[in-house]
Structures are given as C-alpha cells and as structure tokens.
Tab-separated table of C-alpha atoms and ligand atoms in Angstrom:
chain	number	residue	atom	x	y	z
A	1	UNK	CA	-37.433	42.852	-9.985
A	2	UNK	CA	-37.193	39.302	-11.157
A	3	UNK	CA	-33.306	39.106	-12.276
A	4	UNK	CA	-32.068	40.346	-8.467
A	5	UNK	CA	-33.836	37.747	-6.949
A	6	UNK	CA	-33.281	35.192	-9.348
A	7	UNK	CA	-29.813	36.446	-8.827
A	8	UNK	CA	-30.102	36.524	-5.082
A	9	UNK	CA	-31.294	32.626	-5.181
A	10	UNK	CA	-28.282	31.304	-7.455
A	11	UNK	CA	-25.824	33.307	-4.751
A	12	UNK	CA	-28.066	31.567	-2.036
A	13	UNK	CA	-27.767	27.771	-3.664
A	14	UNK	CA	-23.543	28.464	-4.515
A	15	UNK	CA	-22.961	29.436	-0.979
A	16	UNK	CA	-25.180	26.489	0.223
A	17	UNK	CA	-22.732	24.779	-2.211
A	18	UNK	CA	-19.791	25.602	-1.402
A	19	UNK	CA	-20.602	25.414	2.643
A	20	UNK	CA	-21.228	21.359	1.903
A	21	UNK	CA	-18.370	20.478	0.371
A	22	UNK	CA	-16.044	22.130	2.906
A	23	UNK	CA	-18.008	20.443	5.233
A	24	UNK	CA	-17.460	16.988	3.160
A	25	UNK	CA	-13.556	18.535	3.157
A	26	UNK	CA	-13.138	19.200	6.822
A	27	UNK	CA	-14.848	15.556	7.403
A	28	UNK	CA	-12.418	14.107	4.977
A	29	UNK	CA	-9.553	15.373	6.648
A	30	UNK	CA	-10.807	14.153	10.102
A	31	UNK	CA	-11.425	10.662	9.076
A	32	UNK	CA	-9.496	7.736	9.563
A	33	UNK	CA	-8.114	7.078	5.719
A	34	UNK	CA	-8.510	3.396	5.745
A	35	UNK	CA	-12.574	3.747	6.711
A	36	UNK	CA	-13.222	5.904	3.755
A	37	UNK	CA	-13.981	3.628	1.786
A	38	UNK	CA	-16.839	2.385	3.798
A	39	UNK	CA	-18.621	5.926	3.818
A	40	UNK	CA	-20.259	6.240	0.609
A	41	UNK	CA	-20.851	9.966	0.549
A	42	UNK	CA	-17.249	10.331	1.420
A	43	UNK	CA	-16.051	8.281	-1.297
A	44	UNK	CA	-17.901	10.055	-3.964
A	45	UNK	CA	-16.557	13.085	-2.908
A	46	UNK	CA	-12.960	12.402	-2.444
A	47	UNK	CA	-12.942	10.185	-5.910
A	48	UNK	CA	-13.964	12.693	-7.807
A	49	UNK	CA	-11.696	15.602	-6.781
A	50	UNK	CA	-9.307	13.475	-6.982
A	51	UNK	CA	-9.794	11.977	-10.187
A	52	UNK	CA	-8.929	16.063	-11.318
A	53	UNK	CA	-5.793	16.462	-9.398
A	54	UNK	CA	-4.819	13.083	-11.174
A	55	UNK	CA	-5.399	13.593	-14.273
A	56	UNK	CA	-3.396	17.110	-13.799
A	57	UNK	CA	-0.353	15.796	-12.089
A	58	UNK	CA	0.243	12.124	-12.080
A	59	UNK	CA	-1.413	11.368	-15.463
A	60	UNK	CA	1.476	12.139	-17.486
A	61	UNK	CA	3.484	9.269	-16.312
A	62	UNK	CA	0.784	6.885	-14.899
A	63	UNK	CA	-1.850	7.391	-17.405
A	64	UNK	CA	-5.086	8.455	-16.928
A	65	UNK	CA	-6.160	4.843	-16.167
A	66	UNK	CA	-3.353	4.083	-13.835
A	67	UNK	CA	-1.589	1.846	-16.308
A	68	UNK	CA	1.603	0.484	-16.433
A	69	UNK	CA	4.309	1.314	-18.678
A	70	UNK	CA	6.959	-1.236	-18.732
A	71	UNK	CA	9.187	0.978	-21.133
A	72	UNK	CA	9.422	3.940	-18.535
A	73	UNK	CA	9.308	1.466	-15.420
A	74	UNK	CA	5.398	2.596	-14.122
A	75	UNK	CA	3.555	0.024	-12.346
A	76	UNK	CA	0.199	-0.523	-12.785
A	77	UNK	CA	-2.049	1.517	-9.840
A	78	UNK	CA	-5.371	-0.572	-11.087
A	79	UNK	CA	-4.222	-3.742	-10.181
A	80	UNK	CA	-4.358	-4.915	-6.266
A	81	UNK	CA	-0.497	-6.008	-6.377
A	82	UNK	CA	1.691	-2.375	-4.922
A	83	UNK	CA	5.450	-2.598	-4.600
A	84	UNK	CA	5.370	-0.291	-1.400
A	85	UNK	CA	2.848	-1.104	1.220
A	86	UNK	CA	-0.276	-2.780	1.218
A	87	UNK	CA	-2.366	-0.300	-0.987
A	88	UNK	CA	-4.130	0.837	2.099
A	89	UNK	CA	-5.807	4.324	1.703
A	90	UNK	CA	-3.036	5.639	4.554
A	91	UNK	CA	0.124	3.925	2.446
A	92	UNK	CA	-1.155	5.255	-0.472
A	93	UNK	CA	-1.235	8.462	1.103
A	94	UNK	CA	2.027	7.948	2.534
A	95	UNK	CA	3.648	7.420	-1.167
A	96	UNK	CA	2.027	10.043	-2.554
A	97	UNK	CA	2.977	12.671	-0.282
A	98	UNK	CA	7.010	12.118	0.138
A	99	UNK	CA	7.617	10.250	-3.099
A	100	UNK	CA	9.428	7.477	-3.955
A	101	UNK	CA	13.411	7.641	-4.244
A	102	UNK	CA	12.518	11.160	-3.983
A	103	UNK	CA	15.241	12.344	-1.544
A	104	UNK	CA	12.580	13.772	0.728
A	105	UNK	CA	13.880	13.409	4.187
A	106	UNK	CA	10.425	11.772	5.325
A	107	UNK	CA	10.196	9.227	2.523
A	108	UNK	CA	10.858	6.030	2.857
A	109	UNK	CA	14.438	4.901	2.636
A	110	UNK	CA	13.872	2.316	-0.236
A	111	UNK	CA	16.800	0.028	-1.484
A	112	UNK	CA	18.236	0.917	-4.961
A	113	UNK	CA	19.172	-1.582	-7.482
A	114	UNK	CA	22.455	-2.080	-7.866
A	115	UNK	CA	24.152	-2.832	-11.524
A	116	UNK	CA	26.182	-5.697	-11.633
A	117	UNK	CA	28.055	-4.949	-14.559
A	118	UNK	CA	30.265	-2.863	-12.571
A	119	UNK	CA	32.032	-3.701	-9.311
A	120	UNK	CA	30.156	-3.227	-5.849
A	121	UNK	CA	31.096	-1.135	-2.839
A	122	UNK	CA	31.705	-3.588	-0.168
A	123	UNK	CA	31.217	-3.606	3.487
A	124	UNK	CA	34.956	-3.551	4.325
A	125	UNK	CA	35.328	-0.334	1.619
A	126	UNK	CA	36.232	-2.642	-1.058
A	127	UNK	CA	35.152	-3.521	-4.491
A	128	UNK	CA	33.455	-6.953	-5.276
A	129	UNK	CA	34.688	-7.399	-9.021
A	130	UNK	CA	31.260	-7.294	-11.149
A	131	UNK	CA	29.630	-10.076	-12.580
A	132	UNK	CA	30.674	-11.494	-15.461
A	133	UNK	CA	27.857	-11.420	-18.953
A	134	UNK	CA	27.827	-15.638	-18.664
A	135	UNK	CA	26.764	-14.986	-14.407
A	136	UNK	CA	24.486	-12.709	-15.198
A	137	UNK	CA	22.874	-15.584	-17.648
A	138	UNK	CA	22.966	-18.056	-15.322
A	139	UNK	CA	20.479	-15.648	-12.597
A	140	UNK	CA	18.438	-15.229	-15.606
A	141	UNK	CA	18.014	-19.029	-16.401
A	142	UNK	CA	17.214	-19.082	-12.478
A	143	UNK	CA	14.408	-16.358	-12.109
A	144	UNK	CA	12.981	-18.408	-15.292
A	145	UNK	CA	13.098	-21.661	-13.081
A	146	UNK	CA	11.228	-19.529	-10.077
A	147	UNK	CA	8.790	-17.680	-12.462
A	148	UNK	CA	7.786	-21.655	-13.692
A	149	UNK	CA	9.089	-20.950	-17.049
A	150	UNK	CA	11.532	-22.757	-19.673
A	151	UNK	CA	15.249	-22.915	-18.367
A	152	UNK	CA	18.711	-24.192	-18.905
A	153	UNK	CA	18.461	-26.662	-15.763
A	154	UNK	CA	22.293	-26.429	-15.049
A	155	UNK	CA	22.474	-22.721	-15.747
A	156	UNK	CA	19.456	-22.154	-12.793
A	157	UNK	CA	21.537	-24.105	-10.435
A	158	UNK	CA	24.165	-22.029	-10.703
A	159	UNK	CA	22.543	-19.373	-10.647
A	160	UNK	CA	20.870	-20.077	-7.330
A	161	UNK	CA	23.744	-20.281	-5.720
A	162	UNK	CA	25.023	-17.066	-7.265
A	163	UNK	CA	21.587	-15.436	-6.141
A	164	UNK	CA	23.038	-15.959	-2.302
A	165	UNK	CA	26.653	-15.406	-2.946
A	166	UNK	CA	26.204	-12.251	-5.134
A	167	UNK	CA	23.688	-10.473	-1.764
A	168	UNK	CA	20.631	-10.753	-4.238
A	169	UNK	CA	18.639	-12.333	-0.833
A	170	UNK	CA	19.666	-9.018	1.266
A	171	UNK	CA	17.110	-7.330	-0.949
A	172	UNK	CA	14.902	-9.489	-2.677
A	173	UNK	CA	14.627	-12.308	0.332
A	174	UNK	CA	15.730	-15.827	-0.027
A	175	UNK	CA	12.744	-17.208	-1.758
A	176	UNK	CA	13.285	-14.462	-4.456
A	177	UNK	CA	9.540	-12.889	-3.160
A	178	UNK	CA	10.721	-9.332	-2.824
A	179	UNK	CA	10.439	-7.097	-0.211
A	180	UNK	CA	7.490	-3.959	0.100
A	181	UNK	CA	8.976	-2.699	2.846
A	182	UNK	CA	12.342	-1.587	1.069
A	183	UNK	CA	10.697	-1.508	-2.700
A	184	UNK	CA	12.530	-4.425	-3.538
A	185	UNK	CA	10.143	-6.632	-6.199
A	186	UNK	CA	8.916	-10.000	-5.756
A	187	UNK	CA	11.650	-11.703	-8.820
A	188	UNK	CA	8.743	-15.136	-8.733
A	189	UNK	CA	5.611	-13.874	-10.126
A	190	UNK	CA	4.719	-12.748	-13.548
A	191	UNK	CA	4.506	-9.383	-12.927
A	192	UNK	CA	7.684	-6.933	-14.023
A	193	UNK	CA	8.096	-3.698	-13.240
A	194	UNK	CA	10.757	-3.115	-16.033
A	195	UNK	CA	10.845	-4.227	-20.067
A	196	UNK	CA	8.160	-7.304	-21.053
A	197	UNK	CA	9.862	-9.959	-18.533
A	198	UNK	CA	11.926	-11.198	-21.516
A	199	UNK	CA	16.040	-12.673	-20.722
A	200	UNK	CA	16.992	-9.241	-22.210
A	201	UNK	CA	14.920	-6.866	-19.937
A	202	UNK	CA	16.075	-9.313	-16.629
A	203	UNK	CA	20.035	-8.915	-17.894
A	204	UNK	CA	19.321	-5.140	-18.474
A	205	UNK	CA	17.734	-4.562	-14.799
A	206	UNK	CA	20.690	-6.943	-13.360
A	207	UNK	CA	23.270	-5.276	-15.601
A	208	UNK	CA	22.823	-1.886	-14.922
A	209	UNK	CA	20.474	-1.618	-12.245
A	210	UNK	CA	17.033	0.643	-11.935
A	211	UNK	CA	16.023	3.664	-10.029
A	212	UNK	CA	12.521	4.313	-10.473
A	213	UNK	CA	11.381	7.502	-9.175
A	214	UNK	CA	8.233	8.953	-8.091
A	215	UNK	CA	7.675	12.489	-7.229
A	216	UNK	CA	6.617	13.672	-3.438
A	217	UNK	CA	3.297	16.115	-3.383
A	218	UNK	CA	3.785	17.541	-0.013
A	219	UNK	CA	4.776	20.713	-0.993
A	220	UNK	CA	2.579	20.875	-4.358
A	221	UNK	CA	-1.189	19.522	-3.221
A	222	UNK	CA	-2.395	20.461	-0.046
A	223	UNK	CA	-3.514	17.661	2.627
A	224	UNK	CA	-6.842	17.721	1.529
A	225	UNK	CA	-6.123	17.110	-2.592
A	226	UNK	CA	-3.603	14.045	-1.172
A	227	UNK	CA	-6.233	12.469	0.726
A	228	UNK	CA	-8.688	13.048	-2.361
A	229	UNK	CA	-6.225	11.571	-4.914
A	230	UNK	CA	-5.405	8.506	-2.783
A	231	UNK	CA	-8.831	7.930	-2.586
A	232	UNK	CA	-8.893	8.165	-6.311
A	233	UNK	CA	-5.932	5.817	-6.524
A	234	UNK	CA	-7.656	3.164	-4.219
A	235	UNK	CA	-10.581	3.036	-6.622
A	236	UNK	CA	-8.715	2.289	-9.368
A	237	UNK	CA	-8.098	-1.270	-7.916
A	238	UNK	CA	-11.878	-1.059	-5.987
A	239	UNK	CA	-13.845	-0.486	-8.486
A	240	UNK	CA	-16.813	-0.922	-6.508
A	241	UNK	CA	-15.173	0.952	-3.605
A	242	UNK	CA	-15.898	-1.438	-0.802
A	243	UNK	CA	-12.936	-1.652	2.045
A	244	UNK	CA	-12.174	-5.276	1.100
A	245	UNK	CA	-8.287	-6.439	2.485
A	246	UNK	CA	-5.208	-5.452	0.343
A	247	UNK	CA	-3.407	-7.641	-1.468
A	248	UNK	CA	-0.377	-7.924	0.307
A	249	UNK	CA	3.100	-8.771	-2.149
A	250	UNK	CA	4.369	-7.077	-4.866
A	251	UNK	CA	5.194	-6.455	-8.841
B	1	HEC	C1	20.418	-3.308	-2.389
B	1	HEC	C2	19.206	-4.029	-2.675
B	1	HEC	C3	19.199	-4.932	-3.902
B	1	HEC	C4	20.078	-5.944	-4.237
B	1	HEC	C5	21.312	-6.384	-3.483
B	1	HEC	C6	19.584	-6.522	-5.472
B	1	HEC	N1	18.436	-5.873	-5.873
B	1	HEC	FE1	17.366	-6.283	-7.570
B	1	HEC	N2	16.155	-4.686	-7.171
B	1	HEC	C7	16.203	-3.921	-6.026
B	1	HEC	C8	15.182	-2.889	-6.114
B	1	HEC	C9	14.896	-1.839	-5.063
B	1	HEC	C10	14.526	-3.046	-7.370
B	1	HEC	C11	13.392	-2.180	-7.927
B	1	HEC	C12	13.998	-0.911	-8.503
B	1	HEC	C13	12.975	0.118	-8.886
B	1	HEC	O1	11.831	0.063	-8.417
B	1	HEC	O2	13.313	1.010	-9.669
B	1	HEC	C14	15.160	-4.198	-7.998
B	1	HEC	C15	14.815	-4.695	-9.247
B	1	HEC	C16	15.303	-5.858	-9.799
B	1	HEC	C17	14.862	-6.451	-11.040
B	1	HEC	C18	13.771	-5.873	-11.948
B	1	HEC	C19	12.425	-6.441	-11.508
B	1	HEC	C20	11.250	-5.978	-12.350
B	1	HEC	O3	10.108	-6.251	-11.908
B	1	HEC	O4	11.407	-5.375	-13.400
B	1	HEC	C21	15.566	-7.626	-11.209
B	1	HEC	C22	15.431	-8.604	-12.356
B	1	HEC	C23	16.468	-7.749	-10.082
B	1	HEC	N3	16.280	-6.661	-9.237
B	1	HEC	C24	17.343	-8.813	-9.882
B	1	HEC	C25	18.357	-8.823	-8.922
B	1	HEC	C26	19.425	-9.807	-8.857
B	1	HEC	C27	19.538	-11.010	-9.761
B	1	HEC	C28	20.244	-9.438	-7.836
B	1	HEC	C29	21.574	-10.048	-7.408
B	1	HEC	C30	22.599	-10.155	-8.441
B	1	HEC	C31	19.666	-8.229	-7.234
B	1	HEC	N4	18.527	-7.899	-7.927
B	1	HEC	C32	20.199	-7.571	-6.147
B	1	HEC	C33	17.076	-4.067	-4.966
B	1	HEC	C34	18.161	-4.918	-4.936
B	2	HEC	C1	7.559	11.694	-13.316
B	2	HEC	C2	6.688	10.538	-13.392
B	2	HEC	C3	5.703	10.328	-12.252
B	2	HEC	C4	4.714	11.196	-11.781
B	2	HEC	C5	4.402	12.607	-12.284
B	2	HEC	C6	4.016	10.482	-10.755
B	2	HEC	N1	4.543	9.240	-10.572
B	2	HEC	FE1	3.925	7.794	-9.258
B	2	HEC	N2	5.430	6.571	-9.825
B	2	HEC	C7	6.345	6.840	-10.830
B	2	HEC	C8	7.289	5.727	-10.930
B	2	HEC	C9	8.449	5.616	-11.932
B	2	HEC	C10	6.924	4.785	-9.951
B	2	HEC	C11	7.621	3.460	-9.635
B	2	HEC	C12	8.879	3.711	-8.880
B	2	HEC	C13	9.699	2.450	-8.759
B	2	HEC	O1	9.349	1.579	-8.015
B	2	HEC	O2	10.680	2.281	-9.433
B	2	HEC	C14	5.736	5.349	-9.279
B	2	HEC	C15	5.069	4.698	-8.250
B	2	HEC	C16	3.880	5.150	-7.678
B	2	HEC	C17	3.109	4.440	-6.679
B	2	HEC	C18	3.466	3.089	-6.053
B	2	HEC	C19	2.851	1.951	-6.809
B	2	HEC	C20	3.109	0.593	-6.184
B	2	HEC	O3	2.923	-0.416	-6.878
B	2	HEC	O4	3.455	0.514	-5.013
B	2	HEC	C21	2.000	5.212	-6.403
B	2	HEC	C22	0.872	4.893	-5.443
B	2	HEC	C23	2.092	6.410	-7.221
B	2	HEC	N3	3.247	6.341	-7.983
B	2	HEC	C24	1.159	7.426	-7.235
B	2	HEC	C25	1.327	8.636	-7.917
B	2	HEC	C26	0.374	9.736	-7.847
B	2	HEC	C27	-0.937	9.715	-7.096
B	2	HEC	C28	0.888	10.759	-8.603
B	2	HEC	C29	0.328	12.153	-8.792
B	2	HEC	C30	0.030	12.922	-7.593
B	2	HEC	C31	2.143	10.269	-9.184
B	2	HEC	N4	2.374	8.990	-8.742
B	2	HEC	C32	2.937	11.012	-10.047
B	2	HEC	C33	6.390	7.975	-11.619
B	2	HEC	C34	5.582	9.103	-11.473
C-alpha cells in the first residue's frame, strides 16, 4: 500500500515540477529581454538552462567560460566590450539566432575584411593594385601610434595618410574606433580580436584579411533555449546579474 502512494506523490511533485517551469518558460518568452535581468527568479531560470545549451553547442569554440581565443579569432563573451551591438540581452539574442557572417538572409550584413596583399575590386569595376609589404608597415607603425605604443614616428605618418587613401576609414571610421554596427573593430584600444596584437598578427589581418564566423541557432535551438542562452551569455559579463548599461565600443 505504501510504494503506490509513495509513487503517486513523486508523480504528484514531477508534474507540479514540470507545470512551474513551463510556466517560468512561457513567462520567459513573454518578457521584454532587456528586463530580465532585473527579475531574479527569471534570471535563475534562464541562466541555468542556458548554461546547458552552452556548454553543448557554443562551448567548443568559445569555451566553457566564454574566453577568447586569439589563435582561432573568438572574442571574449565575459568581458563588457562586444564587437556587434551593445551586449544587450535582445542583441545578444539577435547574434545568436542568425549568426555572424553566417549567410542567413536575416543576419546582419557585416563588412568583411579585405586583404591587402592582393588588388581590390573598385567602385568603377577596377582593380586598386594591392599594397605593397613596406605600406602595409607603415599602417602598422600607425595603429602602434593610436594604440599609445612604441613607433617609427615617420612610418605612422605615412601611414595615416595611407589609412584614408587606402578606404581603411569606410570601415573602421576616421578615428580608427571601429564600427559595431558593421563588425568592423575598434583598431585604438588594446583589445585584438586576431593573434596577440603583435606587428606580425596586424600585417597578417591587413595582409590577408579575416572572416570570422559564427554560427546562426534559429533552426537548431528553439526560441525558448535562445532566450535562455543569451541570458547565460549576459551573465558572463554580469556576474551579479543586475541590468547595469552596456558598454558600448568594441574589441
Ligand atoms: C570593407 C570594410 C573594411 C575595410 C575597408 C578595412 N577593414 Fe579592417 N576589418 C574589417 C572587419 C569587418 C574586421 C573584423 C573581421 C572579423 O571579425 O573577422 C577587420 C579587422 C581588421 C584588423 C584585425 C583587428 C583585430 O582586432 O584583430 C585589422 C588590424 C584591420 N582590420 C586593419 C585594417 C586596415 C589597416 C585597413 C585599410 C588598409 C582596413 N582594416 C580596411 C573591415 C574592414
Ligand atoms: C564554430 C565556432 C563557433 C560556435 C560553435 C559558436 N560561435 Fe559564437 N562566435 C564565433 C566566432 C569566430 C565569433 C567572432 C566572429 C568575428 O567577429 O569574426 C563569434 C562571435 C560571437 C558573439 C559576438 C561577440 C561580440 O563581441 O560581439 C556572440 C554573442 C556569440 N558568438 C555567441 C555564441 C553562442 C551563444 C553560441 C552557441 C549557441 C556560439 N556563439 C557558437 C565562433 C563560434
């Protein structure tokens, strides 16, 4: 007599179980992204399902820390500085579910590095000849100049020049700070996405150019496991999960 009802009780507790959290799911799905955050219950909830679906699909390349990995080309996800967007639940969200460079028609239509080794398409359906290895220096010696570091004075001022001439500013804007809306990296601050920030790893990006890609969800995770693992993500730089402003700029 005891086992059924002992039975009957654990059913009873599962269902009551299971009944919360797709309550907690449906209530997830209905909030705004960006006050999640703020709801501690919701939080919890969405952090830890989403720490899972991290660890099973995004782990392999980011790490299960969100690391970066300046070999492959990952940027760190546990610092407050993002490449695309703000790091806003929603553009989190938005990354995650079409991708990056993905070819997904809804992603965003990100610039792509071009290598300057080789000549460049121009507007008129022409080549512009590629840069020569002793330009390519001189941009180096310049980004050093902007990043505050140790430079060949008369190389950097050539090199500024060349950084309008050559249509560096389309991407990376005139001051050099990168652009989040088109993925384009902020070239002034200490942060690189690609090799240890070295002369060598700068001529190798300008040289032959970088594509990073990132993979789009949609299709893979349903809405609910985004939302949970951009939640996750957004912890990794909120460690104490409060709502405070993004960081706006970039890596
Ligand atoms: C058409 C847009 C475009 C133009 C023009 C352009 N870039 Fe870039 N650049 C990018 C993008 C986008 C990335 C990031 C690529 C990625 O995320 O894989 C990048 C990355 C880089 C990086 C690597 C940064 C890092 O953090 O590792 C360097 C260095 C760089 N660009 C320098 C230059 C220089 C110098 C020029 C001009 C000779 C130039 N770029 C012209 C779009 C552009
Ligand atoms: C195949 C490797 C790979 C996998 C798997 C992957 N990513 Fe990425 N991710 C990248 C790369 C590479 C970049 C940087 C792209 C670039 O700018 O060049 C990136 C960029 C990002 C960014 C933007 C960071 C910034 O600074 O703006 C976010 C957010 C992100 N990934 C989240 C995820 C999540 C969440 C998953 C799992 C659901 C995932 N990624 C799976 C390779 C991967």
């Amino acid at each position: 007599m005891r086992i059924p009802l002992l039975s009957a009780a654990w059913v009873c507790i599962l269902a009551a179980v299971m009944v919360h959290s797709s309550a907690l799911e449906a209530r997830l799905l209905r909030a705004d992204p960006n006050a999640i955050p703020g709801n501690a219950a919701l939080l919890a909830f969405a952090r830890d399902r989403g720490g899972a679906l991290f660890e099973a699909h995004c782990a392999a390349c980011h790490g299960t820390g969100g690391q970066a990995d300046a070999v492959r080309g990952i940027p760190a996800l546990s610092d407050p500085q993002w490449l695309y967007g703000t790091g806003s639940v929603s553009d989190i969200e938005q990354i995650i579910k079409y991708g990056i460079r993905s070819h997904h028609p809804r992603g965003w239509n990100l610039a792509i590095m071009p290598a300057y080794a080789s000549a460049q398409p121009s507007a008129r359906d022409s080549k512009i000849p590629p840069l020569s290895p002793g330009n390519i220096g001189d941009l180096v010696e310049y980004l050093f100049q902007r990043q505050g570091r140790a430079a060949d004075d008369a190389a950097a001022a050539r090199g500024g020049e060349l950084f309008l001439h050559a249509g560096c500013y389309d991407c990376h804007a005139v001051d050099a700070k990168g652009d989040s809306a088109i993925g384009a990296p902020d070239l002034t601050d200490a942060v690189t996405l690609y090799g240890d920030g070295s002369r060598e790893s700068l001529v190798m990006s300008i040289a032959y150019g970088r594509q990073g890609m990132c993979p789009d969800w949609v299709r893979r995770i349903n809405a609910a496991g985004i939302r949970e693992v951009a939640v996750f993500v957004y912890s990794l730089s909120h460690p104490q999960g409060q709502a405070g402003a993004a960081a706006p700029g970039s890596g």
